[in-house]
Coordinates of C-alpha atoms in Angstrom, one line a residue:
Chain A
X1 CA 0.0 0.0 0.0
X2 CA 1.4 3.4 -0.9
X3 CA 1.5 5.8 2.0
X4 CA 2.2 9.5 2.5
X5 CA 3.4 10.4 6.0
X6 CA 2.3 14.0 6.4
X7 CA 1.0 16.9 8.5
X8 CA -2.3 18.3 7.2
X9 CA -1.4 22.0 7.0
X10 CA 2.2 21.5 5.8
X11 CA 2.6 23.2 2.4
X12 CA 5.3 20.8 1.4
X13 CA 3.0 17.8 2.1
X14 CA 0.1 19.5 0.3
X15 CA 2.2 20.1 -2.8
X16 CA 3.0 16.4 -3.0
X17 CA -0.7 15.5 -2.2
X18 CA -1.8 17.6 -5.1
X19 CA 0.7 16.0 -7.5
X20 CA -0.3 12.5 -6.4
X21 CA -4.0 13.3 -6.7
X22 CA -3.6 14.9 -10.1
X23 CA -1.8 11.9 -11.4
X24 CA -4.3 9.6 -9.8
X25 CA -1.8 7.8 -7.6
X26 CA -3.7 6.5 -4.6
X27 CA -2.0 6.8 -1.2
X28 CA -3.0 6.3 2.4
X29 CA -2.5 9.4 4.4
X30 CA -0.7 8.9 7.7
X31 CA -0.3 11.8 10.1
X32 CA 3.3 12.1 11.3
X33 CA 4.1 14.2 14.4
X34 CA 7.7 14.9 13.1
X35 CA 8.4 17.2 16.0
X36 CA 8.3 14.1 18.3
X37 CA 10.3 11.8 16.1
X38 CA 10.3 8.1 16.8
X39 CA 13.1 5.7 15.9
X40 CA 10.8 4.4 13.3
X41 CA 10.3 7.8 11.7
X42 CA 14.1 8.5 11.8
X43 CA 14.6 5.3 9.9
X44 CA 12.0 6.4 7.3
X45 CA 13.7 9.8 6.8
X46 CA 17.0 10.7 8.5
X47 CA 16.2 14.3 7.7
X48 CA 13.3 14.1 10.2
X49 CA 11.0 16.0 7.9
X50 CA 7.6 15.5 6.2
X51 CA 6.5 14.5 3.6
X52 CA 7.8 11.0 3.4
X53 CA 6.3 9.0 0.6
X54 CA 6.3 5.2 0.5
X55 CA 5.7 4.3 -3.1
X56 CA 6.0 0.8 -4.4
X57 CA 7.9 -0.2 -1.3
X58 CA 10.5 2.7 -1.7
X59 CA 10.7 5.5 0.9
X60 CA 11.2 9.0 -0.5
X61 CA 11.7 12.4 1.1
X62 CA 12.2 16.0 0.0
X63 CA 9.0 17.4 -1.6
X64 CA 10.7 18.9 -4.7
X65 CA 12.6 15.6 -5.4
X66 CA 9.4 13.6 -4.9
X67 CA 7.5 15.8 -7.4
X68 CA 10.2 15.6 -10.0
X69 CA 10.2 11.8 -9.6
X70 CA 6.5 11.5 -9.9
X71 CA 6.7 13.7 -13.1
X72 CA 9.3 11.4 -14.6
X73 CA 7.6 8.1 -13.7
X74 CA 3.9 9.2 -14.1
X75 CA 4.0 11.8 -16.9
X76 CA 0.2 12.1 -17.3
X77 CA -1.2 14.6 -16.8
X78 CA 2.0 16.7 -17.2
X79 CA 2.8 19.2 -14.4
X80 CA 6.0 20.4 -16.1
X81 CA 6.2 22.0 -19.6
X82 CA 8.4 20.6 -22.3
X83 CA 11.0 23.3 -23.0
X84 CA 14.0 23.9 -20.8
X85 CA 13.1 27.7 -20.5
X86 CA 9.6 26.9 -19.3
X87 CA 10.8 24.2 -16.9
X88 CA 13.3 26.6 -15.5
X89 CA 10.5 29.1 -14.8
X90 CA 8.5 26.3 -13.0
X91 CA 11.4 25.4 -10.8
X92 CA 12.3 29.0 -10.1
X93 CA 8.7 29.6 -8.8
X94 CA 8.5 26.4 -6.8
X95 CA 11.7 27.6 -5.1
X96 CA 10.2 31.1 -4.7
X97 CA 7.3 29.7 -2.7
X98 CA 9.1 27.0 -0.9
X99 CA 12.0 29.2 0.1
X100 CA 11.2 32.9 0.0
X101 CA 7.4 32.8 0.6
X102 CA 7.9 30.1 3.2
X103 CA 10.5 32.1 5.1
X104 CA 8.7 35.5 4.8
X105 CA 5.1 34.4 5.2
X106 CA 4.3 30.8 6.0
X107 CA 6.8 30.4 8.8
X108 CA 5.7 33.8 10.2
X109 CA 2.0 33.2 10.2
X110 CA 1.1 29.5 10.1
X111 CA 4.1 28.3 12.3
X112 CA 3.5 31.1 14.8
X113 CA -0.3 30.6 15.1
X114 CA -0.6 26.9 14.6
X115 CA 2.6 24.9 14.9
X116 CA 3.8 26.6 18.1
X117 CA 0.5 25.6 19.8
X118 CA 0.5 22.1 18.4
X119 CA 4.2 21.6 19.3
X120 CA 3.8 23.2 22.7
X121 CA 6.4 25.9 21.9
X122 CA 4.6 28.8 23.5
X123 CA 2.7 31.8 22.2
X124 CA 2.9 33.4 18.8
X125 CA 5.5 36.2 18.5
X126 CA 3.5 39.2 17.4
X127 CA 6.4 40.8 15.6
X128 CA 6.7 37.7 13.4
X129 CA 2.9 37.7 12.8
X130 CA 3.0 41.4 11.8
X131 CA 6.0 40.8 9.5
X132 CA 4.2 37.9 7.8
X133 CA 1.0 39.8 7.4
X134 CA 2.9 42.7 5.8
X135 CA 4.9 40.5 3.4
X136 CA 2.0 38.4 2.1
X137 CA 0.7 41.6 0.4
X138 CA 3.8 41.9 -1.7
X139 CA 3.6 38.2 -2.7
X140 CA 0.0 38.4 -3.7
X141 CA 0.9 41.5 -5.8
X142 CA 3.7 39.6 -7.4
X143 CA 1.4 36.6 -8.2
X144 CA -1.2 39.1 -9.6
X145 CA 1.5 40.6 -11.8
X146 CA 2.6 37.2 -13.1
X147 CA -1.1 36.3 -13.8
X148 CA -1.6 39.4 -15.8
X149 CA 0.7 37.9 -18.4
X150 CA 0.0 34.2 -18.1
X151 CA -3.0 31.9 -17.5
X152 CA -1.1 30.0 -14.8
X153 CA 1.8 31.2 -12.6
X154 CA 4.6 29.8 -14.7
X155 CA 3.0 30.0 -18.2
X156 CA -0.1 28.9 -20.0
X157 CA -0.5 25.5 -18.5
X158 CA -1.0 24.4 -14.9
X159 CA 2.3 23.2 -13.3
X160 CA 4.1 22.3 -10.1
X161 CA 4.5 26.1 -9.5
X162 CA 0.7 26.5 -9.2
X163 CA 0.7 23.6 -6.7
X164 CA 3.5 25.0 -4.7
X165 CA 1.7 28.4 -4.4
X166 CA -1.7 26.8 -3.8
X167 CA -0.2 24.6 -1.1
X168 CA 1.1 27.6 0.9
X169 CA -2.0 29.8 0.3
X170 CA -4.5 27.0 1.2
X171 CA -2.7 26.4 4.5
X172 CA -2.8 30.1 5.3
X173 CA -6.4 30.3 4.1
X174 CA -7.2 27.6 6.7
X175 CA -6.4 30.2 9.4
X176 CA -7.9 33.1 7.4
X177 CA -4.6 34.8 6.7
X178 CA -5.2 35.4 3.0
X179 CA -6.9 38.6 1.9
X180 CA -8.7 37.4 -1.3
X181 CA -9.9 40.9 -2.0
X182 CA -6.4 42.2 -2.6
X183 CA -6.0 40.9 -6.2
X184 CA -8.7 39.7 -8.5
X185 CA -6.2 37.7 -10.7
X186 CA -5.0 35.8 -7.7
X187 CA -8.6 35.2 -6.5
X188 CA -9.7 33.9 -10.0
X189 CA -6.6 31.7 -10.1
X190 CA -7.2 30.2 -6.7
X191 CA -10.9 29.6 -7.5
X192 CA -9.8 27.7 -10.6
X193 CA -7.2 25.5 -8.8
X194 CA -9.4 25.0 -5.8
X195 CA -12.2 23.5 -7.9
X196 CA -10.0 20.7 -9.2
X197 CA -10.8 17.2 -7.9
X198 CA -7.2 16.9 -6.7
X199 CA -7.9 19.7 -4.2
X200 CA -10.8 17.9 -2.4
X201 CA -8.8 16.0 0.2
X202 CA -7.1 19.3 1.2
X203 CA -10.4 21.1 1.6
X204 CA -11.5 18.3 3.9
X205 CA -8.6 18.7 6.3
X206 CA -9.4 19.3 10.0
X207 CA -6.9 20.3 12.6
X208 CA -8.1 19.7 16.2
X209 CA -8.4 23.1 18.0
X210 CA -8.3 25.0 14.8
X211 CA -11.7 24.9 13.0
X212 CA -11.4 26.3 9.4
X213 CA -13.4 29.4 8.5
X214 CA -16.6 28.7 6.5
X215 CA -15.2 30.0 3.2
X216 CA -12.2 27.6 3.4
X217 CA -13.9 24.7 1.6
X218 CA -16.3 26.9 -0.3
X219 CA -15.7 26.8 -4.1
X220 CA -17.6 30.0 -4.4
X221 CA -15.6 31.8 -1.8
Chain B
X1 CA 28.9 38.4 -22.0
X2 CA 27.6 35.7 -19.6
X3 CA 27.8 36.8 -16.0
X4 CA 27.3 35.3 -12.6
X5 CA 26.4 37.7 -9.8
X6 CA 27.7 36.0 -6.7
X7 CA 29.3 36.1 -3.3
X8 CA 32.6 34.2 -3.1
X9 CA 31.8 32.0 0.0
X10 CA 28.1 31.4 -0.8
X11 CA 27.5 27.6 -1.2
X12 CA 24.6 28.3 -3.6
X13 CA 26.9 30.4 -5.8
X14 CA 29.7 27.8 -5.6
X15 CA 27.4 25.0 -6.7
X16 CA 26.4 27.0 -9.8
X17 CA 30.1 27.9 -10.4
X18 CA 31.1 24.3 -10.3
X19 CA 28.3 23.3 -12.8
X20 CA 29.3 26.1 -15.2
X21 CA 32.9 25.3 -15.0
X22 CA 32.4 21.5 -15.4
X23 CA 30.3 22.2 -18.5
X24 CA 32.9 24.8 -19.8
X25 CA 30.4 27.7 -19.9
X26 CA 32.5 30.8 -19.4
X27 CA 31.1 33.5 -17.2
X28 CA 32.4 36.7 -15.8
X29 CA 32.1 36.7 -12.0
X30 CA 30.6 39.8 -10.5
X31 CA 30.5 40.2 -6.7
X32 CA 27.0 41.2 -5.5
X33 CA 26.5 42.6 -2.0
X34 CA 22.9 41.3 -1.9
X35 CA 22.5 42.5 1.7
X36 CA 22.7 46.1 0.4
X37 CA 20.4 45.6 -2.6
X38 CA 20.3 48.3 -5.2
X39 CA 17.4 49.0 -7.5
X40 CA 19.4 47.4 -10.3
X41 CA 19.9 44.2 -8.3
X42 CA 16.2 44.0 -7.4
X43 CA 15.4 44.3 -11.1
X44 CA 17.8 41.4 -11.8
X45 CA 16.2 39.2 -9.1
X46 CA 13.1 40.2 -7.2
X47 CA 14.0 37.5 -4.7
X48 CA 17.1 39.6 -3.7
X49 CA 19.3 36.5 -3.5
X50 CA 22.5 35.3 -5.2
X51 CA 23.4 33.6 -7.4
X52 CA 21.9 35.4 -10.4
X53 CA 23.1 34.1 -13.8
X54 CA 22.9 36.2 -16.9
X55 CA 23.2 33.6 -19.7
X56 CA 22.6 34.5 -23.4
X57 CA 20.9 37.7 -22.3
X58 CA 18.5 35.9 -19.9
X59 CA 18.5 36.5 -16.2
X60 CA 18.1 33.5 -13.9
X61 CA 17.9 32.9 -10.2
X62 CA 17.5 30.0 -7.7
X63 CA 20.5 27.8 -7.8
X64 CA 18.7 24.4 -8.1
X65 CA 16.6 25.7 -11.0
X66 CA 19.7 27.1 -12.7
X67 CA 21.6 23.8 -12.4
X68 CA 18.7 21.8 -13.8
X69 CA 18.5 24.3 -16.7
X70 CA 22.2 24.0 -17.4
X71 CA 21.8 20.2 -17.3
X72 CA 19.0 20.3 -19.9
X73 CA 20.6 22.8 -22.2
X74 CA 24.3 21.7 -21.8
X75 CA 24.1 17.9 -21.2
X76 CA 27.8 17.3 -21.5
X77 CA 29.4 16.2 -19.2
X78 CA 26.3 14.9 -17.5
X79 CA 25.8 15.9 -13.8
X80 CA 22.6 13.9 -13.5
X81 CA 22.2 10.2 -14.0
X82 CA 19.7 8.7 -16.5
X83 CA 17.1 6.7 -14.4
X84 CA 14.3 8.4 -12.5
X85 CA 15.4 6.5 -9.3
X86 CA 19.0 7.8 -9.5
X87 CA 17.8 11.3 -10.4
X88 CA 15.6 11.3 -7.4
X89 CA 18.5 10.4 -5.2
X90 CA 20.6 13.3 -6.6
X91 CA 17.8 15.8 -6.0
X92 CA 17.1 14.5 -2.5
X93 CA 20.8 15.0 -1.6
X94 CA 21.0 18.4 -3.2
X95 CA 18.0 19.4 -0.9
X96 CA 19.7 17.7 2.0
X97 CA 22.7 19.9 1.7
X98 CA 21.0 23.1 0.6
X99 CA 18.2 22.8 3.3
X100 CA 19.2 20.6 6.2
X101 CA 23.0 21.0 6.1
X102 CA 22.5 24.7 5.4
X103 CA 20.2 25.3 8.3
X104 CA 22.1 23.2 10.8
X105 CA 25.7 23.9 9.8
X106 CA 26.4 26.5 7.2
X107 CA 24.1 29.2 8.7
X108 CA 25.5 28.4 12.1
X109 CA 29.2 28.6 11.3
X110 CA 29.8 30.5 8.1
X111 CA 27.0 33.1 8.6
X112 CA 27.9 33.7 12.2
X113 CA 31.7 34.0 11.7
X114 CA 31.9 35.7 8.3
X115 CA 28.5 37.1 7.1
X116 CA 27.7 38.8 10.3
X117 CA 31.0 40.7 10.2
X118 CA 30.8 41.5 6.5
X119 CA 27.2 42.6 6.8
X120 CA 27.9 44.5 10.0
X121 CA 25.4 42.5 12.0
X122 CA 27.4 42.2 15.2
X123 CA 29.4 39.4 16.8
X124 CA 28.9 35.6 16.3
X125 CA 26.4 34.0 18.6
X126 CA 28.5 31.3 20.4
X127 CA 25.5 29.1 20.9
X128 CA 24.9 28.9 17.2
X129 CA 28.6 28.3 16.5
X130 CA 28.6 25.5 19.1
X131 CA 25.4 24.0 17.6
X132 CA 26.9 24.0 14.1
X133 CA 30.2 22.6 15.2
X134 CA 28.3 19.7 16.8
X135 CA 26.0 19.1 13.9
X136 CA 28.7 19.0 11.2
X137 CA 30.0 15.8 12.8
X138 CA 26.8 14.0 12.2
X139 CA 26.7 15.2 8.6
X140 CA 30.3 14.1 7.9
X141 CA 29.4 10.7 9.3
X142 CA 26.3 10.5 7.1
X143 CA 28.4 11.3 4.1
X144 CA 31.0 8.7 5.1
X145 CA 28.2 6.1 5.4
X146 CA 26.9 7.0 1.9
X147 CA 30.5 6.8 0.5
X148 CA 31.0 3.3 1.9
X149 CA 28.3 2.1 -0.5
X150 CA 29.0 4.4 -3.5
X151 CA 31.9 6.0 -5.3
X152 CA 30.2 9.4 -5.3
X153 CA 27.5 10.7 -2.9
X154 CA 24.4 9.8 -5.0
X155 CA 25.8 6.8 -6.8
X156 CA 28.6 5.7 -9.0
X157 CA 29.1 8.9 -11.0
X158 CA 29.8 12.4 -10.0
X159 CA 26.5 14.5 -9.9
X160 CA 25.0 17.8 -8.7
X161 CA 24.8 16.2 -5.2
X162 CA 28.6 16.1 -5.0
X163 CA 28.7 19.8 -6.1
X164 CA 26.1 20.8 -3.5
X165 CA 28.0 19.1 -0.7
X166 CA 31.4 20.3 -1.9
X167 CA 30.1 23.8 -2.2
X168 CA 29.1 23.9 1.5
X169 CA 32.2 22.0 2.7
X170 CA 34.6 24.2 0.7
X171 CA 33.0 27.4 2.2
X172 CA 33.4 26.0 5.7
X173 CA 36.9 24.8 4.9
X174 CA 37.8 28.4 4.0
X175 CA 37.3 29.2 7.7
X176 CA 38.8 25.9 9.0
X177 CA 35.5 24.5 10.2
X178 CA 35.8 21.0 8.6
X179 CA 37.6 18.3 10.5
X180 CA 39.0 16.2 7.7
X181 CA 40.3 13.6 10.1
X182 CA 36.9 12.6 11.1
X183 CA 36.1 10.3 8.1
X184 CA 38.6 8.9 5.6
X185 CA 35.9 8.3 3.0
X186 CA 34.9 12.0 3.1
X187 CA 38.5 13.1 2.9
X188 CA 39.2 10.9 -0.1
X189 CA 36.0 12.1 -1.8
X190 CA 36.9 15.8 -1.2
X191 CA 40.5 15.3 -2.4
X192 CA 39.0 13.8 -5.6
X193 CA 36.5 16.6 -6.3
X194 CA 38.9 19.4 -5.2
X195 CA 41.5 18.3 -7.8
X196 CA 39.1 18.9 -10.7
X197 CA 39.8 21.8 -12.9
X198 CA 36.3 23.1 -12.2
X199 CA 37.3 23.7 -8.6
X200 CA 40.2 26.0 -9.4
X201 CA 38.3 29.3 -9.3
X202 CA 36.8 28.4 -5.9
X203 CA 40.3 27.6 -4.4
X204 CA 41.5 31.0 -5.6
X205 CA 38.7 32.9 -3.7
X206 CA 39.9 35.6 -1.2
X207 CA 37.6 37.4 1.2
X208 CA 39.1 40.6 2.6
X209 CA 39.7 40.2 6.4
X210 CA 39.4 36.5 6.2
X211 CA 42.6 34.9 4.9
X212 CA 42.1 31.2 4.1
X213 CA 44.2 28.6 6.0
X214 CA 47.2 27.2 4.1
X215 CA 45.5 23.8 3.5
X216 CA 42.5 25.4 1.8
X217 CA 43.9 25.4 -1.7
X218 CA 46.3 22.5 -1.2
X219 CA 45.3 19.5 -3.2
X220 CA 47.4 17.3 -0.9
X221 CA 45.6 18.6 2.2

């Protein structure tokens, strides 16, 4: 049985879940409290991170490496374009969200508000929350600017870049930290990606102690 | 003229420099003080990071995306294996060094000792330095364990994984933070990679105020 060891609101796990679902690879989701690592978990991934994918008996970690592997072994439907230039742009944007957006926004909002409580690390640091709430505006504007020129973030087809972005934004939307009124392009893009069947499992996530807002799973948000 | 905007000791820049040199793509190196970003630099890379590569008139950022692009457009000599399984392992290890090793070691030693001084951010935090000095042992052991089973880090040919690892270790070696006596496999591997012509420019780096130790550029270290 294929398995994904994950944490529901982790954007890195969500990116892999979206890729798996889009490619119709069935996996059993297993929640992994990676901040209380067991010997068994360390054996699965010496990096002590999620996601860890068990696929055809093989254990894999690192979300970007997993997504590239899925793309090479399950090419349909394609989540990467054909030309080297377009593939570069997808990878640049995946790194933009998983590094820059993650450092400036996700870690400052989601990790302060949710992870700290779940991991019993104390209260949110209000300077971080303020910093993240400020920075997300710039990122939404940047996405809006990209979407003025393209149908999807990296070009004219849906790619891993859209999944990386949607993974971060959906986790933040779960705690009502995305202002969908800021940019109409971004809102339209999110409505489009949110309505895909691959998104359903993500919209059904529930984290004890953090009920999602009513609009979270609403396709007409 | 092709250009690489870089910082000499940045492991992300060094990884790209090694790829470029191995593929014999000539670039002019331009030092970029990214911590004092100019409007011109922001235009080149809105993420405000190095490296930024100007190749055939096109500006590119994000070291992993750049290296994959170079691999797809300049396949000789190959720095990625052919099979999806082996390619996964290369990408997993590149992420291992650029994320886990970077967070646990490079940022705790190099950034505390060198970047803080160069960027005028104060004195090194001794807890961080102690943490990094402890963690690097585990990473050297992990590399040694991989090299017991393989000629190179990700398999039996030299790949981007070796360049990612060598980029971090060479930057740390510049400030004498690598104990080469800890693991003979790692030492042999580094001697092998260090003697490649692609490594020459890295061994010639000089950072004002931080003279490298005599063994740094010595191929018989």
